[in-house]
Amino acid sequence: MTVLVTGARGGFARAFIPKLVESVRDDVLSVVRENVQQATDVQCDLSDRGAVEQMIRNTRPKLIYHLAGSFAGNFETDVLVNAHSSKWIFDALLRSKLDCRVVVFGSAAEYGMVAEASNPVAETQALKPVSIYGLTKAMQTQISSYYASVQGVDVVVARVFNLAVKGLSQRLFYGRIVSLVDSYKNREIDKMTFGNLEAIRDYIELDGATAQIIAIANKGIKGEVYNVGSGIPVRMKDLLCRLLNENGIPLDSFESTPENIKSGIDVPMIYADISKVSKLI
């Protein structure tokens, strides 16, 4: 059986793929946009409908982990990868008459602004995204729901909260911490600067996220959405302090200047209700 993993050069995928290879006997192929480096790489620009069609026709997968995502903050760019590419995968599977499960990588950003009393957030929570990334991921979920219920495509959505995985983009809080810690330890900087650190989030580490996502692939019900998270609320400042302590860095090495760093609407609190995915493990 052939398993495809899209977005293979992304921070999470680079950590996830070795774990996946360890857990399955199938051929795991990594979908990359360019620069094929090994025999298991498959080149495909997911923003190109024709390229997606050809990739599906050539590989004939039985399972796809659609991890590719874009958070450029530009609607035209993000919607191609975060929404349209899913549709093109589904259409290609239907035209090729392939029996293939697709695990779509969603995001807690789809929920958007959540009232404190609504936490922990269940999958039934109304989607009110406050970012282009969240909006286009919500579109992906709606497309997935349509293709599952109307067209019969075997798709499930893994709606992932925040990842605590090395190698993430510096545009993500955890990735920024790791990068700044490295710079501090290398004496490239003597102070780390952050914006608002009072927000409360849900962070899940690699092993936990991998176990939940694979369980969704193996046991999830077609058309359903499953939160992927720890279910534990964590203040971002506390997460930062824990990582600094682990690296032997003094706590006076950072400063928080939220009034000088504005990047859209900040959701004060959001963490996952993981009771649904827990039943699959």
Short mmCIF file of N, CA and C in Angstrom, two decimals, residues 147-265:
data_model
loop_
_atom_site.label_atom_id
_atom_site.label_comp_id
_atom_site.label_asym_id
_atom_site.label_seq_id
_atom_site.Cartn_x
_atom_site.Cartn_y
_atom_site.Cartn_z
N TYR A 147 -17.38 16.70 0.23
CA TYR A 147 -16.94 15.55 -0.55
C TYR A 147 -17.18 14.23 0.18
N ALA A 148 -17.16 14.26 1.51
CA ALA A 148 -17.46 13.04 2.26
C ALA A 148 -18.94 12.69 2.20
N SER A 149 -19.80 13.68 2.40
CA SER A 149 -21.24 13.41 2.50
C SER A 149 -21.93 13.28 1.16
N VAL A 150 -21.47 14.04 0.16
CA VAL A 150 -22.15 14.06 -1.14
C VAL A 150 -21.45 13.20 -2.17
N GLN A 151 -20.12 13.26 -2.21
CA GLN A 151 -19.37 12.53 -3.23
C GLN A 151 -18.83 11.19 -2.73
N GLY A 152 -18.90 10.95 -1.43
CA GLY A 152 -18.48 9.65 -0.90
C GLY A 152 -16.99 9.48 -0.70
N VAL A 153 -16.22 10.57 -0.76
CA VAL A 153 -14.77 10.48 -0.55
C VAL A 153 -14.51 10.16 0.93
N ASP A 154 -13.58 9.25 1.17
CA ASP A 154 -13.26 8.82 2.53
C ASP A 154 -12.26 9.80 3.15
N VAL A 155 -12.77 10.88 3.68
CA VAL A 155 -11.91 11.92 4.25
C VAL A 155 -12.29 12.19 5.70
N VAL A 156 -11.28 12.39 6.53
CA VAL A 156 -11.46 12.80 7.93
C VAL A 156 -10.56 14.00 8.16
N VAL A 157 -10.95 14.83 9.12
CA VAL A 157 -10.19 16.04 9.42
C VAL A 157 -9.55 15.92 10.80
N ALA A 158 -8.23 16.08 10.86
CA ALA A 158 -7.50 16.16 12.12
C ALA A 158 -7.27 17.64 12.39
N ARG A 159 -8.07 18.20 13.29
CA ARG A 159 -7.98 19.65 13.57
C ARG A 159 -6.94 19.87 14.67
N VAL A 160 -5.74 20.25 14.25
CA VAL A 160 -4.58 20.27 15.13
C VAL A 160 -4.47 21.61 15.87
N PHE A 161 -4.25 21.51 17.18
CA PHE A 161 -3.98 22.70 17.98
C PHE A 161 -2.49 23.03 17.87
N ASN A 162 -1.87 23.59 18.85
CA ASN A 162 -0.48 24.04 18.72
C ASN A 162 0.49 22.89 18.94
N LEU A 163 1.52 22.84 18.11
CA LEU A 163 2.51 21.78 18.18
C LEU A 163 3.75 22.25 18.91
N ALA A 164 4.27 21.40 19.77
CA ALA A 164 5.54 21.66 20.45
C ALA A 164 6.57 20.71 19.84
N VAL A 165 7.02 21.07 18.64
CA VAL A 165 7.90 20.20 17.85
C VAL A 165 9.05 21.05 17.32
N LYS A 166 10.25 20.56 17.42
CA LYS A 166 11.39 21.29 16.90
C LYS A 166 11.33 21.37 15.38
N GLY A 167 11.83 22.48 14.84
CA GLY A 167 11.86 22.65 13.40
C GLY A 167 10.69 23.38 12.81
N LEU A 168 9.78 23.87 13.66
CA LEU A 168 8.63 24.62 13.17
C LEU A 168 9.06 26.00 12.68
N SER A 169 8.21 26.59 11.84
CA SER A 169 8.46 27.93 11.34
C SER A 169 8.56 28.92 12.49
N GLN A 170 9.43 29.92 12.31
CA GLN A 170 9.58 30.97 13.32
C GLN A 170 8.35 31.87 13.39
N ARG A 171 7.44 31.74 12.45
CA ARG A 171 6.20 32.50 12.51
C ARG A 171 5.25 31.91 13.55
N LEU A 172 5.55 30.70 14.01
CA LEU A 172 4.78 30.08 15.07
C LEU A 172 5.52 30.29 16.39
N PHE A 173 4.77 30.47 17.47
CA PHE A 173 5.37 30.83 18.75
C PHE A 173 6.42 29.82 19.21
N TYR A 174 6.12 28.54 19.12
CA TYR A 174 7.07 27.54 19.57
C TYR A 174 8.33 27.57 18.71
N GLY A 175 8.14 27.70 17.41
CA GLY A 175 9.31 27.78 16.52
C GLY A 175 10.16 29.00 16.81
N ARG A 176 9.51 30.11 17.16
CA ARG A 176 10.25 31.33 17.48
C ARG A 176 11.05 31.15 18.77
N ILE A 177 10.44 30.51 19.78
CA ILE A 177 11.17 30.27 21.03
C ILE A 177 12.43 29.46 20.76
N VAL A 178 12.27 28.35 20.04
CA VAL A 178 13.40 27.46 19.79
C VAL A 178 14.51 28.21 19.06
N SER A 179 14.14 29.01 18.07
CA SER A 179 15.13 29.76 17.30
C SER A 179 15.86 30.78 18.17
N LEU A 180 15.09 31.51 19.00
CA LEU A 180 15.71 32.53 19.85
C LEU A 180 16.58 31.90 20.94
N VAL A 181 16.16 30.76 21.46
CA VAL A 181 16.98 30.06 22.45
C VAL A 181 18.33 29.68 21.84
N ASP A 182 18.30 29.16 20.62
CA ASP A 182 19.55 28.81 19.93
C ASP A 182 20.42 30.05 19.74
N SER A 183 19.81 31.15 19.32
CA SER A 183 20.58 32.38 19.10
C SER A 183 21.18 32.89 20.41
N TYR A 184 20.42 32.79 21.48
CA TYR A 184 20.92 33.24 22.79
C TYR A 184 22.09 32.38 23.23
N LYS A 185 21.95 31.07 23.09
CA LYS A 185 23.01 30.17 23.52
C LYS A 185 24.27 30.35 22.68
N ASN A 186 24.09 30.75 21.43
CA ASN A 186 25.24 31.01 20.55
C ASN A 186 25.77 32.43 20.70
N ARG A 187 25.19 33.18 21.67
CA ARG A 187 25.60 34.55 21.97
C ARG A 187 25.41 35.50 20.79
N GLU A 188 24.44 35.19 19.96
CA GLU A 188 24.11 36.08 18.84
C GLU A 188 23.18 37.20 19.30
N ILE A 189 22.45 36.97 20.39
CA ILE A 189 21.58 37.99 20.99
C ILE A 189 21.75 37.94 22.50
N ASP A 190 21.43 39.02 23.18
CA ASP A 190 21.50 39.01 24.64
C ASP A 190 20.14 39.26 25.28
N LYS A 191 19.10 39.38 24.43
CA LYS A 191 17.75 39.57 24.93
C LYS A 191 16.75 39.00 23.93
N MET A 192 15.74 38.32 24.44
CA MET A 192 14.67 37.80 23.59
C MET A 192 13.43 38.65 23.79
N THR A 193 12.81 39.03 22.68
CA THR A 193 11.65 39.91 22.75
C THR A 193 10.42 39.21 22.20
N PHE A 194 9.33 39.28 22.95
CA PHE A 194 8.08 38.65 22.54
C PHE A 194 6.93 39.65 22.68
N GLY A 195 5.83 39.32 22.06
CA GLY A 195 4.63 40.12 22.22
C GLY A 195 3.85 39.65 23.43
N ASN A 196 2.54 39.51 23.30
CA ASN A 196 1.69 39.10 24.41
C ASN A 196 1.99 37.66 24.82
N LEU A 197 2.29 37.47 26.09
CA LEU A 197 2.60 36.14 26.61
C LEU A 197 1.53 35.64 27.58
N GLU A 198 0.42 36.35 27.67
CA GLU A 198 -0.62 35.97 28.62
C GLU A 198 -1.68 35.06 28.00
N ALA A 199 -1.68 34.93 26.70
CA ALA A 199 -2.67 34.09 26.04
C ALA A 199 -2.49 32.63 26.46
N ILE A 200 -3.59 31.89 26.50
CA ILE A 200 -3.58 30.49 26.92
C ILE A 200 -3.86 29.61 25.71
N ARG A 201 -3.01 28.62 25.53
CA ARG A 201 -3.09 27.75 24.35
C ARG A 201 -2.98 26.28 24.77
N ASP A 202 -3.10 25.43 23.79
CA ASP A 202 -3.00 23.99 23.96
C ASP A 202 -1.81 23.51 23.12
N TYR A 203 -0.78 23.01 23.78
CA TYR A 203 0.41 22.53 23.07
C TYR A 203 0.53 21.02 23.22
N ILE A 204 0.77 20.34 22.10
CA ILE A 204 0.95 18.90 22.11
C ILE A 204 2.29 18.55 21.48
N GLU A 205 3.01 17.61 22.10
CA GLU A 205 4.32 17.22 21.61
C GLU A 205 4.19 16.17 20.50
N LEU A 206 5.33 15.86 19.89
CA LEU A 206 5.35 15.03 18.68
C LEU A 206 4.70 13.67 18.88
N ASP A 207 5.08 12.95 19.92
CA ASP A 207 4.56 11.59 20.09
C ASP A 207 3.05 11.59 20.29
N GLY A 208 2.56 12.53 21.07
CA GLY A 208 1.12 12.61 21.28
C GLY A 208 0.36 12.95 20.02
N ALA A 209 0.87 13.93 19.28
CA ALA A 209 0.22 14.33 18.03
C ALA A 209 0.24 13.19 17.02
N THR A 210 1.38 12.51 16.91
CA THR A 210 1.51 11.40 15.97
C THR A 210 0.52 10.28 16.30
N ALA A 211 0.41 9.93 17.57
CA ALA A 211 -0.50 8.86 17.98
C ALA A 211 -1.94 9.22 17.65
N GLN A 212 -2.33 10.46 17.90
CA GLN A 212 -3.70 10.87 17.63
C GLN A 212 -3.99 10.90 16.13
N ILE A 213 -3.07 11.43 15.34
CA ILE A 213 -3.30 11.54 13.90
C ILE A 213 -3.36 10.16 13.25
N ILE A 214 -2.49 9.25 13.66
CA ILE A 214 -2.53 7.89 13.10
C ILE A 214 -3.81 7.18 13.53
N ALA A 215 -4.25 7.40 14.76
CA ALA A 215 -5.51 6.81 15.22
C ALA A 215 -6.69 7.34 14.40
N ILE A 216 -6.67 8.62 14.07
CA ILE A 216 -7.72 9.20 13.23
C ILE A 216 -7.71 8.55 11.86
N ALA A 217 -6.50 8.32 11.32
CA ALA A 217 -6.38 7.68 10.01
C ALA A 217 -6.94 6.26 10.03
N ASN A 218 -6.67 5.55 11.11
CA ASN A 218 -7.05 4.13 11.18
C ASN A 218 -8.49 3.90 11.62
N LYS A 219 -9.01 4.77 12.49
CA LYS A 219 -10.30 4.49 13.10
C LYS A 219 -11.33 5.61 12.97
N GLY A 220 -10.91 6.77 12.46
CA GLY A 220 -11.84 7.89 12.36
C GLY A 220 -12.98 7.61 11.41
N ILE A 221 -14.13 8.20 11.70
CA ILE A 221 -15.34 8.02 10.88
C ILE A 221 -15.33 9.01 9.73
N LYS A 222 -15.61 8.51 8.55
CA LYS A 222 -15.62 9.35 7.34
C LYS A 222 -16.46 10.60 7.56
N GLY A 223 -15.88 11.75 7.18
CA GLY A 223 -16.59 13.02 7.27
C GLY A 223 -16.50 13.70 8.62
N GLU A 224 -15.93 13.04 9.61
CA GLU A 224 -15.87 13.60 10.95
C GLU A 224 -14.62 14.46 11.16
N VAL A 225 -14.71 15.37 12.11
CA VAL A 225 -13.59 16.23 12.52
C VAL A 225 -13.16 15.80 13.92
N TYR A 226 -11.84 15.72 14.13
CA TYR A 226 -11.30 15.32 15.42
C TYR A 226 -10.24 16.34 15.87
N ASN A 227 -10.43 16.90 17.07
CA ASN A 227 -9.39 17.76 17.63
C ASN A 227 -8.15 16.94 17.93
N VAL A 228 -6.98 17.54 17.68
CA VAL A 228 -5.70 16.94 18.04
C VAL A 228 -5.01 17.91 18.99
N GLY A 229 -4.85 17.51 20.22
CA GLY A 229 -4.25 18.40 21.20
C GLY A 229 -3.97 17.66 22.49
N SER A 230 -3.47 18.40 23.48
CA SER A 230 -3.18 17.81 24.78
C SER A 230 -4.39 17.89 25.71
N GLY A 231 -5.27 18.86 25.44
CA GLY A 231 -6.39 19.10 26.34
C GLY A 231 -6.01 19.86 27.58
N ILE A 232 -4.78 20.38 27.62
CA ILE A 232 -4.25 21.07 28.80
C ILE A 232 -4.00 22.54 28.47
N PRO A 233 -4.62 23.47 29.20
CA PRO A 233 -4.38 24.89 28.94
C PRO A 233 -3.02 25.32 29.49
N VAL A 234 -2.26 26.03 28.66
CA VAL A 234 -0.93 26.47 29.05
C VAL A 234 -0.76 27.95 28.70
N ARG A 235 -0.39 28.76 29.69
CA ARG A 235 -0.09 30.16 29.40
C ARG A 235 1.22 30.23 28.63
N MET A 236 1.27 31.04 27.59
CA MET A 236 2.45 31.08 26.73
C MET A 236 3.69 31.49 27.50
N LYS A 237 3.55 32.36 28.50
CA LYS A 237 4.70 32.75 29.32
C LYS A 237 5.23 31.56 30.11
N ASP A 238 4.35 30.71 30.59
CA ASP A 238 4.77 29.54 31.35
C ASP A 238 5.51 28.56 30.45
N LEU A 239 5.02 28.41 29.22
CA LEU A 239 5.71 27.54 28.27
C LEU A 239 7.10 28.07 27.99
N LEU A 240 7.21 29.38 27.77
CA LEU A 240 8.51 29.99 27.52
C LEU A 240 9.46 29.77 28.70
N CYS A 241 8.98 30.01 29.91
CA CYS A 241 9.84 29.86 31.09
C CYS A 241 10.30 28.41 31.25
N ARG A 242 9.42 27.47 30.95
CA ARG A 242 9.82 26.06 31.04
C ARG A 242 10.94 25.73 30.08
N LEU A 243 10.83 26.22 28.86
CA LEU A 243 11.88 25.95 27.87
C LEU A 243 13.19 26.64 28.23
N LEU A 244 13.09 27.84 28.80
CA LEU A 244 14.31 28.53 29.23
C LEU A 244 15.00 27.76 30.35
N ASN A 245 14.21 27.26 31.30
CA ASN A 245 14.78 26.48 32.41
C ASN A 245 15.44 25.21 31.89
N GLU A 246 14.80 24.56 30.93
CA GLU A 246 15.35 23.33 30.38
C GLU A 246 16.69 23.57 29.68
N ASN A 247 16.87 24.79 29.18
CA ASN A 247 18.10 25.12 28.47
C ASN A 247 19.09 25.90 29.33
N GLY A 248 18.79 26.02 30.62
CA GLY A 248 19.70 26.71 31.52
C GLY A 248 19.86 28.18 31.24
N ILE A 249 18.78 28.82 30.74
CA ILE A 249 18.82 30.24 30.40
C ILE A 249 18.07 31.02 31.47
N PRO A 250 18.65 32.11 32.00
CA PRO A 250 17.99 32.89 33.06
C PRO A 250 16.68 33.51 32.58
N LEU A 251 15.75 33.62 33.50
CA LEU A 251 14.42 34.12 33.14
C LEU A 251 14.39 35.61 32.86
N ASP A 252 15.47 36.32 33.20
CA ASP A 252 15.51 37.75 32.87
C ASP A 252 16.09 37.99 31.48
N SER A 253 16.19 36.93 30.70
CA SER A 253 16.76 37.05 29.35
C SER A 253 15.71 37.43 28.31
N PHE A 254 14.45 37.58 28.72
CA PHE A 254 13.42 37.95 27.76
C PHE A 254 12.59 39.12 28.28
N GLU A 255 11.93 39.78 27.33
CA GLU A 255 10.99 40.84 27.68
C GLU A 255 9.76 40.71 26.82
N SER A 256 8.64 41.13 27.36
CA SER A 256 7.37 41.08 26.65
C SER A 256 6.90 42.50 26.37
N THR A 257 6.69 42.81 25.08
CA THR A 257 6.27 44.16 24.69
C THR A 257 5.05 44.07 23.77
N PRO A 258 3.92 43.63 24.32
CA PRO A 258 2.74 43.43 23.48
C PRO A 258 2.25 44.69 22.81
N GLU A 259 2.50 45.86 23.42
CA GLU A 259 2.00 47.11 22.83
C GLU A 259 2.75 47.47 21.55
N ASN A 260 3.92 46.87 21.34
CA ASN A 260 4.72 47.20 20.16
C ASN A 260 4.64 46.15 19.07
N ILE A 261 3.98 45.06 19.35
CA ILE A 261 3.92 43.97 18.38
C ILE A 261 2.46 43.63 18.14
N LYS A 262 1.92 44.10 17.05
CA LYS A 262 0.52 43.89 16.73
C LYS A 262 0.41 43.05 15.46
N SER A 263 -0.26 41.93 15.57
CA SER A 263 -0.37 41.03 14.43
C SER A 263 -1.79 40.51 14.26
N GLY A 264 -2.75 41.41 14.34
CA GLY A 264 -4.13 41.01 14.17
C GLY A 264 -4.80 40.74 15.50
N ILE A 265 -5.89 40.02 15.47
CA ILE A 265 -6.69 39.75 16.65
C ILE A 265 -6.07 38.60 17.43
#
